[in-house]
Short mmCIF file of C-alpha atoms in Angstrom, two decimals:
data_model
loop_
_atom_site.label_atom_id
_atom_site.label_comp_id
_atom_site.label_asym_id
_atom_site.label_seq_id
_atom_site.Cartn_x
_atom_site.Cartn_y
_atom_site.Cartn_z
CA MET A 1 102.49 71.00 73.16
CA GLU A 2 99.43 72.80 71.76
CA LYS A 3 96.68 73.57 74.29
CA ILE A 4 98.55 72.32 77.36
CA PHE A 5 97.21 75.28 79.36
CA ASN A 6 93.58 74.11 79.25
CA ASP A 7 94.03 71.30 81.81
CA THR A 8 92.19 72.71 84.83
CA GLN A 9 92.65 69.55 86.90
CA VAL A 10 96.42 70.14 86.83
CA ALA A 11 96.02 73.93 87.21
CA PHE A 12 93.95 73.78 90.39
CA ALA A 13 95.11 70.49 91.90
CA LEU A 14 96.35 72.23 95.05
CA LYS A 15 93.12 74.16 95.65
CA THR A 16 90.51 72.76 98.02
CA ASP A 17 86.87 73.20 97.00
CA THR A 18 86.64 76.14 99.41
CA GLU A 19 89.70 77.84 97.93
CA LEU A 20 88.34 77.27 94.44
CA GLU A 21 85.06 78.96 95.42
CA ARG A 22 86.93 81.89 96.99
CA ALA A 23 89.02 82.33 93.82
CA TYR A 24 85.86 82.26 91.70
CA PHE A 25 84.19 84.87 93.93
CA LEU A 26 87.30 87.10 93.87
CA PHE A 27 87.71 87.11 90.10
CA LYS A 28 83.96 87.74 89.73
CA MET A 29 84.46 90.88 91.83
CA ILE A 30 87.61 91.94 89.94
CA ASP A 31 85.78 91.44 86.65
CA ASN A 32 83.54 94.36 87.61
CA GLU A 33 85.53 97.54 86.97
CA PRO A 34 83.29 100.01 88.88
CA LEU A 35 83.32 97.60 91.83
CA VAL A 36 87.14 97.51 91.80
CA ARG A 37 87.25 101.31 91.80
CA ILE A 38 84.77 101.58 94.68
CA GLY A 39 86.42 98.72 96.59
CA THR A 40 89.82 100.35 96.20
CA ALA A 41 88.56 103.71 97.49
CA VAL A 42 86.74 102.11 100.44
CA THR A 43 89.75 99.94 101.34
CA ASN A 44 92.13 102.91 101.22
CA PHE A 45 89.78 104.94 103.40
CA ALA A 46 89.30 102.09 105.89
CA LEU A 47 93.05 101.53 106.23
CA LYS A 48 93.82 105.24 106.65
CA ALA A 49 91.05 105.57 109.22
CA HIS A 50 92.42 102.47 111.02
CA LEU A 51 89.09 100.69 110.77
CA PRO A 52 89.25 96.97 111.63
CA VAL A 53 89.22 95.63 108.06
CA GLU A 54 92.49 93.69 108.09
CA SER A 55 90.96 90.34 109.02
CA LEU A 56 88.41 90.64 106.19
CA ILE A 57 91.17 91.56 103.71
CA ARG A 58 93.30 88.72 105.07
CA VAL A 59 90.79 85.95 104.38
CA THR A 60 89.80 87.21 100.93
CA VAL A 61 92.16 89.08 98.64
CA PHE A 62 95.32 88.79 100.78
CA ASP A 63 95.34 85.02 101.18
CA HIS A 64 94.61 84.56 97.48
CA PHE A 65 97.46 86.77 96.19
CA CYS A 66 100.00 86.56 99.07
CA GLY A 67 101.99 83.84 100.79
CA GLY A 68 101.65 85.29 104.30
CA THR A 69 102.61 88.19 106.53
CA THR A 70 106.18 86.95 107.18
CA GLU A 71 108.73 84.97 105.21
CA ASP A 72 108.23 82.00 107.60
CA ASP A 73 104.48 82.15 106.91
CA CYS A 74 105.24 81.51 103.24
CA LEU A 75 107.11 78.24 103.70
CA SER A 76 104.07 75.97 103.80
CA VAL A 77 102.88 77.56 100.51
CA VAL A 78 106.40 77.22 99.03
CA ASP A 79 106.58 73.54 99.96
CA LYS A 80 103.07 72.82 98.72
CA MET A 81 103.70 74.41 95.29
CA PHE A 82 107.02 72.61 94.96
CA THR A 83 105.26 69.22 95.26
CA LYS A 84 103.94 70.08 91.77
CA GLY A 85 107.30 71.34 90.52
CA VAL A 86 106.48 75.06 90.82
CA SER A 87 109.20 77.13 92.51
CA SER A 88 108.74 80.37 94.48
CA VAL A 89 110.26 83.85 94.52
CA LEU A 90 109.71 85.41 97.94
CA ASP A 91 108.73 89.01 97.26
CA TYR A 92 108.65 91.45 100.20
CA SER A 93 105.85 93.58 98.73
CA VAL A 94 105.84 96.58 101.03
CA GLU A 95 105.63 99.65 98.76
CA GLY A 96 105.81 103.42 98.97
CA LYS A 97 108.05 103.81 102.01
CA GLU A 98 110.37 106.83 102.13
CA GLU A 99 112.40 106.61 105.37
CA GLU A 100 115.96 105.38 105.83
CA GLU A 101 115.02 102.91 108.55
CA GLN A 102 112.46 101.33 106.20
CA PHE A 103 115.06 101.06 103.44
CA ASP A 104 117.37 99.33 105.91
CA ALA A 105 114.53 97.00 106.96
CA ALA A 106 113.92 96.11 103.28
CA LEU A 107 117.67 95.49 102.87
CA GLN A 108 117.69 93.07 105.83
CA MET A 109 114.55 91.33 104.57
CA THR A 110 116.09 90.85 101.10
CA LEU A 111 119.28 89.44 102.62
CA LYS A 112 117.11 87.07 104.65
CA THR A 113 115.27 85.87 101.52
CA ILE A 114 118.64 85.24 99.83
CA GLU A 115 119.55 83.06 102.81
CA PHE A 116 116.20 81.24 102.45
CA ALA A 117 116.88 80.71 98.76
CA LYS A 118 120.36 79.34 99.41
CA GLU A 119 118.91 76.70 101.73
CA ARG A 120 115.94 75.66 99.59
CA LYS A 121 115.81 74.24 96.09
CA ALA A 122 112.18 75.43 95.93
CA ILE A 123 113.32 79.09 96.03
CA PRO A 124 115.67 79.67 93.05
CA PHE A 125 115.57 83.51 93.07
CA ALA A 126 115.50 86.47 95.43
CA VAL A 127 113.95 89.80 94.38
CA PHE A 128 113.72 93.47 95.34
CA LYS A 129 112.43 96.81 93.99
CA PRO A 130 114.90 99.70 93.56
CA THR A 131 112.59 102.08 95.48
CA GLY A 132 112.56 99.58 98.33
CA LEU A 133 116.17 100.67 98.99
CA GLY A 134 115.99 104.43 98.31
CA ARG A 135 113.73 107.38 97.63
CA PHE A 136 112.00 107.61 94.27
CA TYR A 137 112.92 111.31 94.05
CA LEU A 138 116.64 110.49 94.19
CA TYR A 139 116.45 108.02 91.29
CA GLU A 140 114.47 110.59 89.35
CA LYS A 141 116.95 113.40 90.01
CA ILE A 142 119.94 111.25 89.03
CA GLY A 143 118.14 110.01 85.91
CA GLU A 144 117.59 113.62 84.87
CA LYS A 145 121.31 114.33 85.43
CA GLN A 146 120.54 116.99 88.03
CA PRO A 147 123.31 117.75 90.56
CA LEU A 148 122.72 116.33 94.04
CA THR A 149 123.17 118.28 97.26
CA ILE A 150 125.87 117.02 99.65
CA GLU A 151 123.19 115.38 101.80
CA GLU A 152 121.53 113.77 98.78
CA GLN A 153 124.88 112.43 97.58
CA LYS A 154 125.43 110.80 100.98
CA GLU A 155 121.92 109.36 100.77
CA TRP A 156 122.57 108.01 97.27
CA ASN A 157 125.85 106.46 98.43
CA ARG A 158 123.82 104.52 101.00
CA VAL A 159 121.44 103.32 98.24
CA VAL A 160 124.43 102.13 96.18
CA ALA A 161 125.88 100.38 99.25
CA ARG A 162 122.57 98.55 99.85
CA PHE A 163 122.45 97.43 96.21
CA ASP A 164 126.03 96.25 96.39
CA LEU A 165 125.59 94.32 99.63
CA ILE A 166 122.54 92.49 98.26
CA CYS A 167 124.19 91.67 94.91
CA ARG A 168 127.45 90.59 96.54
CA THR A 169 125.57 88.36 98.99
CA ALA A 170 123.56 86.81 96.12
CA HIS A 171 126.81 86.21 94.22
CA ASP A 172 128.60 84.68 97.22
CA LYS A 173 125.67 82.38 98.01
CA ASP A 174 125.06 81.58 94.31
CA VAL A 175 121.43 82.77 94.35
CA ALA A 176 120.00 84.48 91.25
CA LEU A 177 118.58 87.93 91.99
CA LEU A 178 115.71 89.67 90.16
CA ILE A 179 115.57 93.48 90.34
CA ASP A 180 112.15 94.83 89.39
CA ALA A 181 111.56 97.74 87.00
CA GLU A 182 109.47 100.77 87.93
CA GLU A 183 108.32 104.03 86.29
CA SER A 184 110.34 105.22 83.28
CA TRP A 185 111.31 108.54 84.89
CA MET A 186 113.25 106.81 87.67
CA GLN A 187 114.42 103.81 85.64
CA ASP A 188 117.57 105.31 84.02
CA ALA A 189 119.28 105.66 87.40
CA ALA A 190 118.21 102.13 88.41
CA ASP A 191 119.45 100.73 85.05
CA GLU A 192 122.89 102.30 85.51
CA LEU A 193 123.15 100.89 89.00
CA VAL A 194 122.02 97.39 87.96
CA THR A 195 124.45 97.41 85.00
CA GLU A 196 127.26 98.23 87.43
CA MET A 197 126.16 95.24 89.57
CA MET A 198 126.13 92.96 86.49
CA ARG A 199 129.66 94.08 85.60
CA LYS A 200 130.84 93.16 89.10
CA TYR A 201 128.90 90.00 89.84
CA ASN A 202 127.94 88.40 86.51
CA LYS A 203 131.48 87.50 85.46
CA LYS A 204 130.86 83.73 85.31
CA LYS A 205 127.08 83.58 84.79
CA ALA A 206 123.93 85.67 85.25
CA ILE A 207 123.35 86.24 88.97
CA VAL A 208 121.95 89.80 88.80
CA PHE A 209 118.85 90.24 86.59
CA ASN A 210 117.42 93.58 85.52
CA THR A 211 113.81 93.91 84.24
CA LEU A 212 112.64 95.10 80.82
CA GLN A 213 109.09 96.47 80.62
CA LEU A 214 108.36 95.86 76.97
CA TYR A 215 105.36 98.14 76.66
CA ARG A 216 108.20 100.67 76.40
CA TRP A 217 109.30 100.97 72.77
CA ASP A 218 112.92 101.81 73.67
CA ARG A 219 113.78 98.72 75.70
CA LEU A 220 115.09 96.44 72.96
CA ASP A 221 117.55 99.15 71.92
CA TYR A 222 118.64 99.41 75.55
CA LEU A 223 119.21 95.64 75.67
CA LYS A 224 121.27 95.69 72.45
CA LYS A 225 123.50 98.45 73.86
CA LEU A 226 123.92 96.51 77.09
CA HIS A 227 124.79 93.40 75.07
CA ASN A 228 127.55 95.30 73.23
CA GLN A 229 128.89 96.53 76.56
CA ALA A 230 128.78 92.99 77.99
CA LYS A 231 130.76 91.64 75.02
CA VAL A 232 133.46 94.27 75.46
CA GLU A 233 133.66 94.05 79.26
CA GLY A 234 133.07 90.33 79.66
CA PHE A 235 129.94 89.87 81.77
CA TYR A 236 126.67 87.92 81.46
CA ILE A 237 123.20 89.47 81.20
CA GLY A 238 120.21 88.35 83.24
CA MET A 239 116.85 89.83 82.19
CA LYS A 240 113.32 89.43 83.41
CA ILE A 241 111.06 90.40 80.52
CA VAL A 242 107.51 91.59 81.18
CA ARG A 243 104.98 93.71 79.34
CA GLY A 244 104.71 96.26 82.15
CA ALA A 245 102.71 97.54 85.10
CA TYR A 246 102.42 101.34 85.02
CA MET A 247 100.83 102.11 81.67
CA GLU A 248 98.14 104.60 82.74
CA LYS A 249 100.56 106.47 84.97
CA GLU A 250 103.14 106.64 82.15
CA ASN A 251 100.69 107.94 79.55
CA ASN A 252 99.15 110.48 81.93
CA ARG A 253 102.51 111.92 82.96
CA ALA A 254 103.71 112.16 79.34
CA GLU A 255 100.54 114.04 78.41
CA GLU A 256 100.70 116.37 81.44
CA MET A 257 104.36 117.22 80.89
CA GLY A 258 104.22 117.37 77.11
CA TYR A 259 106.76 114.73 76.11
CA PRO A 260 106.24 111.69 73.82
CA THR A 261 104.94 108.71 75.77
CA PRO A 262 107.47 105.90 76.24
CA ILE A 263 104.63 103.38 75.85
CA CYS A 264 104.10 101.48 72.57
CA GLU A 265 101.23 102.80 70.48
CA SER A 266 99.11 99.63 70.76
CA LYS A 267 98.80 96.21 72.38
CA LEU A 268 99.96 94.71 69.08
CA ALA A 269 103.10 96.87 69.06
CA THR A 270 103.81 95.79 72.66
CA ASP A 271 103.39 92.13 71.73
CA GLN A 272 105.75 92.52 68.77
CA ASN A 273 108.29 94.27 70.99
CA PHE A 274 108.02 91.42 73.50
CA TYR A 275 108.57 88.74 70.84
CA GLN A 276 111.46 90.57 69.17
CA THR A 277 113.17 90.92 72.53
CA LEU A 278 112.52 87.28 73.38
CA ASN A 279 113.95 86.19 70.01
CA TYR A 280 117.00 88.43 70.48
CA MET A 281 117.69 86.88 73.88
CA MET A 282 117.13 83.34 72.60
CA ASP A 283 119.63 84.04 69.77
CA ASN A 284 122.19 85.17 72.37
CA LEU A 285 121.71 82.58 75.10
CA ASP A 286 125.46 82.10 75.26
CA MET A 287 125.56 85.42 77.16
CA MET A 288 122.00 85.82 78.44
CA SER A 289 119.53 84.26 80.85
CA ILE A 290 115.78 84.83 80.57
CA PHE A 291 113.06 85.08 83.19
CA ALA A 292 109.88 85.41 81.10
CA GLY A 293 107.35 87.01 83.42
CA THR A 294 104.09 86.60 81.54
CA HIS A 295 100.45 85.64 82.04
CA ASN A 296 100.02 85.47 78.29
CA GLU A 297 99.48 81.97 76.91
CA ALA A 298 100.58 82.89 73.37
CA SER A 299 103.88 84.28 74.70
CA SER A 300 104.48 81.14 76.72
CA TYR A 301 103.83 78.95 73.65
CA LYS A 302 106.21 81.14 71.62
CA LEU A 303 109.00 80.57 74.13
CA ILE A 304 108.32 76.81 74.24
CA GLU A 305 108.42 76.71 70.44
CA SER A 306 111.68 78.65 70.32
CA MET A 307 113.26 76.27 72.85
CA GLN A 308 112.13 73.26 70.78
CA ASN A 309 113.41 74.77 67.51
CA LYS A 310 116.82 75.44 69.03
CA GLY A 311 117.00 72.05 70.74
CA ILE A 312 117.19 73.58 74.21
CA ALA A 313 116.30 71.31 77.14
CA LYS A 314 113.05 72.14 78.99
CA ASN A 315 114.93 72.50 82.26
CA ASP A 316 117.83 74.59 80.87
CA ILE A 317 118.76 76.78 83.83
CA ARG A 318 119.05 79.89 81.60
CA ILE A 319 115.30 79.96 80.89
CA TRP A 320 112.54 80.44 83.45
CA PHE A 321 108.83 81.12 83.13
CA GLY A 322 107.28 83.30 85.86
CA GLN A 323 103.78 84.18 87.02
CA LEU A 324 102.29 85.84 90.07
CA TYR A 325 100.86 83.79 92.92
CA GLY A 326 97.08 83.61 92.65
CA MET A 327 97.05 84.14 88.89
CA SER A 328 97.47 82.02 85.74
CA ASP A 329 97.77 78.72 87.58
CA ASN A 330 96.81 77.05 84.30
CA ILE A 331 100.12 78.27 82.83
CA SER A 332 102.35 77.67 85.87
CA TYR A 333 101.27 74.17 86.84
CA ASN A 334 100.92 72.82 83.32
CA LEU A 335 104.39 74.10 82.39
CA ALA A 336 105.79 72.45 85.51
CA LYS A 337 104.03 69.20 84.68
CA TYR A 338 105.91 69.12 81.35
CA GLY A 339 109.25 69.76 83.04
CA PHE A 340 109.87 73.47 82.36
CA ASN A 341 111.42 75.81 84.95
CA VAL A 342 108.56 77.78 86.54
CA ALA A 343 108.52 80.17 89.48
CA LYS A 344 105.66 82.05 91.11
CA TYR A 345 106.24 85.48 92.65
CA LEU A 346 105.04 84.99 96.24
CA PRO A 347 104.36 88.37 97.87
CA PHE A 348 104.45 88.73 101.65
CA GLY A 349 104.43 91.42 104.33
CA PRO A 350 102.06 92.97 106.92
CA VAL A 351 98.50 93.14 105.51
CA ARG A 352 98.30 96.93 105.84
CA ASP A 353 101.67 97.50 104.14
CA VAL A 354 100.99 95.11 101.25
CA MET A 355 97.66 96.74 100.34
CA PRO A 356 99.14 99.15 97.72
CA TYR A 357 100.56 96.08 95.94
CA LEU A 358 97.22 94.24 96.09
CA ILE A 359 95.28 97.25 94.84
CA ARG A 360 97.67 97.52 91.89
CA ARG A 361 97.08 93.82 91.13
CA ALA A 362 93.30 94.29 91.12
CA GLU A 363 93.50 97.38 88.91
CA GLU A 364 95.93 95.63 86.56
CA ASN A 365 93.55 92.70 86.20
CA THR A 366 90.69 94.98 85.21
CA SER A 367 92.85 96.83 82.66
CA VAL A 368 94.37 93.76 80.95
CA ALA A 369 91.78 92.75 78.37
CA GLY A 370 90.55 89.22 78.83
CA GLN A 371 92.78 88.36 81.83
CA THR A 372 90.01 88.13 84.42
CA SER A 373 87.45 86.47 82.15
CA ARG A 374 90.07 83.83 81.25
CA GLU A 375 90.68 83.12 84.96
CA LEU A 376 86.93 82.99 85.61
CA ASN A 377 86.29 80.64 82.71
CA LEU A 378 88.97 78.18 83.88
CA LEU A 379 87.65 78.26 87.46
CA LYS A 380 84.13 77.63 86.13
CA ILE A 381 85.32 74.61 84.12
CA GLU A 382 87.11 73.16 87.15
CA ARG A 383 84.07 73.68 89.43
CA GLN A 384 81.90 71.80 86.91
CA ARG A 385 84.50 69.03 86.53
CA ARG A 386 84.59 68.49 90.30
CA LYS A 387 80.80 68.48 90.59
CA GLN A 388 80.52 65.82 87.88
CA ASN A 389 83.13 63.65 89.57
CA LYS A 390 81.47 63.68 92.98
#
């Protein structure tokens, strides 16, 4: 299996020459950190000032990283990817909303994506973010064990009811459900809520999945505690494992507020944490299901190797590999070619509302060492290959 991720013909088979050029141009831009910072500031200003930039954003960064503005928009992308064996996770990527009506809209959208998933083999998971269903401040307050006012308690009861309706619907329709992780200072409340959902709806298998951000040094301990609880209470554990997405924010807040950072001391320590957690889950597959969300080739090889060593079938339903749409196609499509379970997160939503998500993606790409240059190098190789074959 060594070096399967270098096959650019497989990686970019679905891209037209024009799309390949656009991807190359985009990653060239993202590779330039000052440009990303300036572009981000200009984009934010233009959107706030209601300048007509949406069509420009749509044909460049949006169409590369998103499936469309509505869930129906995404279906042609879903079907196209599935011709190569790559599944989709429809991700309503509207962030930073704080009003009840928007939480209810996110609830309805998530229920709709569960319905989509039930009807289509190409969509094996639904997904949502905890703060899509309730205010960040509430999660934070509960996590800090502060008493809620009567009004806040009512508000929190509505958050719990939204969680429960989504998880119950996923259970009844037999659709696996990924719940994303967010900042550490709101995560305790989300973890408690997701554990409660696992206890209720994971009695026969993993339907509800929580997310472990493994740049946090305390997450493996959390998983071990949860495992002990699951053994006693008789439920299955679903976990998406990722390295994490809020590192700068986490470190800055810890420094400002004078507490030890929850982030591992180095990239190496994060990698070790990731592998230890992966090994722990692989050793306990009788009770656990894994969604390995990673753009890291070494991590993907490690999981393949572990599956081979344990004699686990490539398409074992308890193990999925996941990447984001528009990134690491060399991993996704080559894994699918060899028969592994692979799903791409496919973000969608109105262009304006999805911009915070897209900006985070661009910033993340500039901060992950080597990510963008790897993408660029693969695109370069494929451009040359196509030119030679013309």
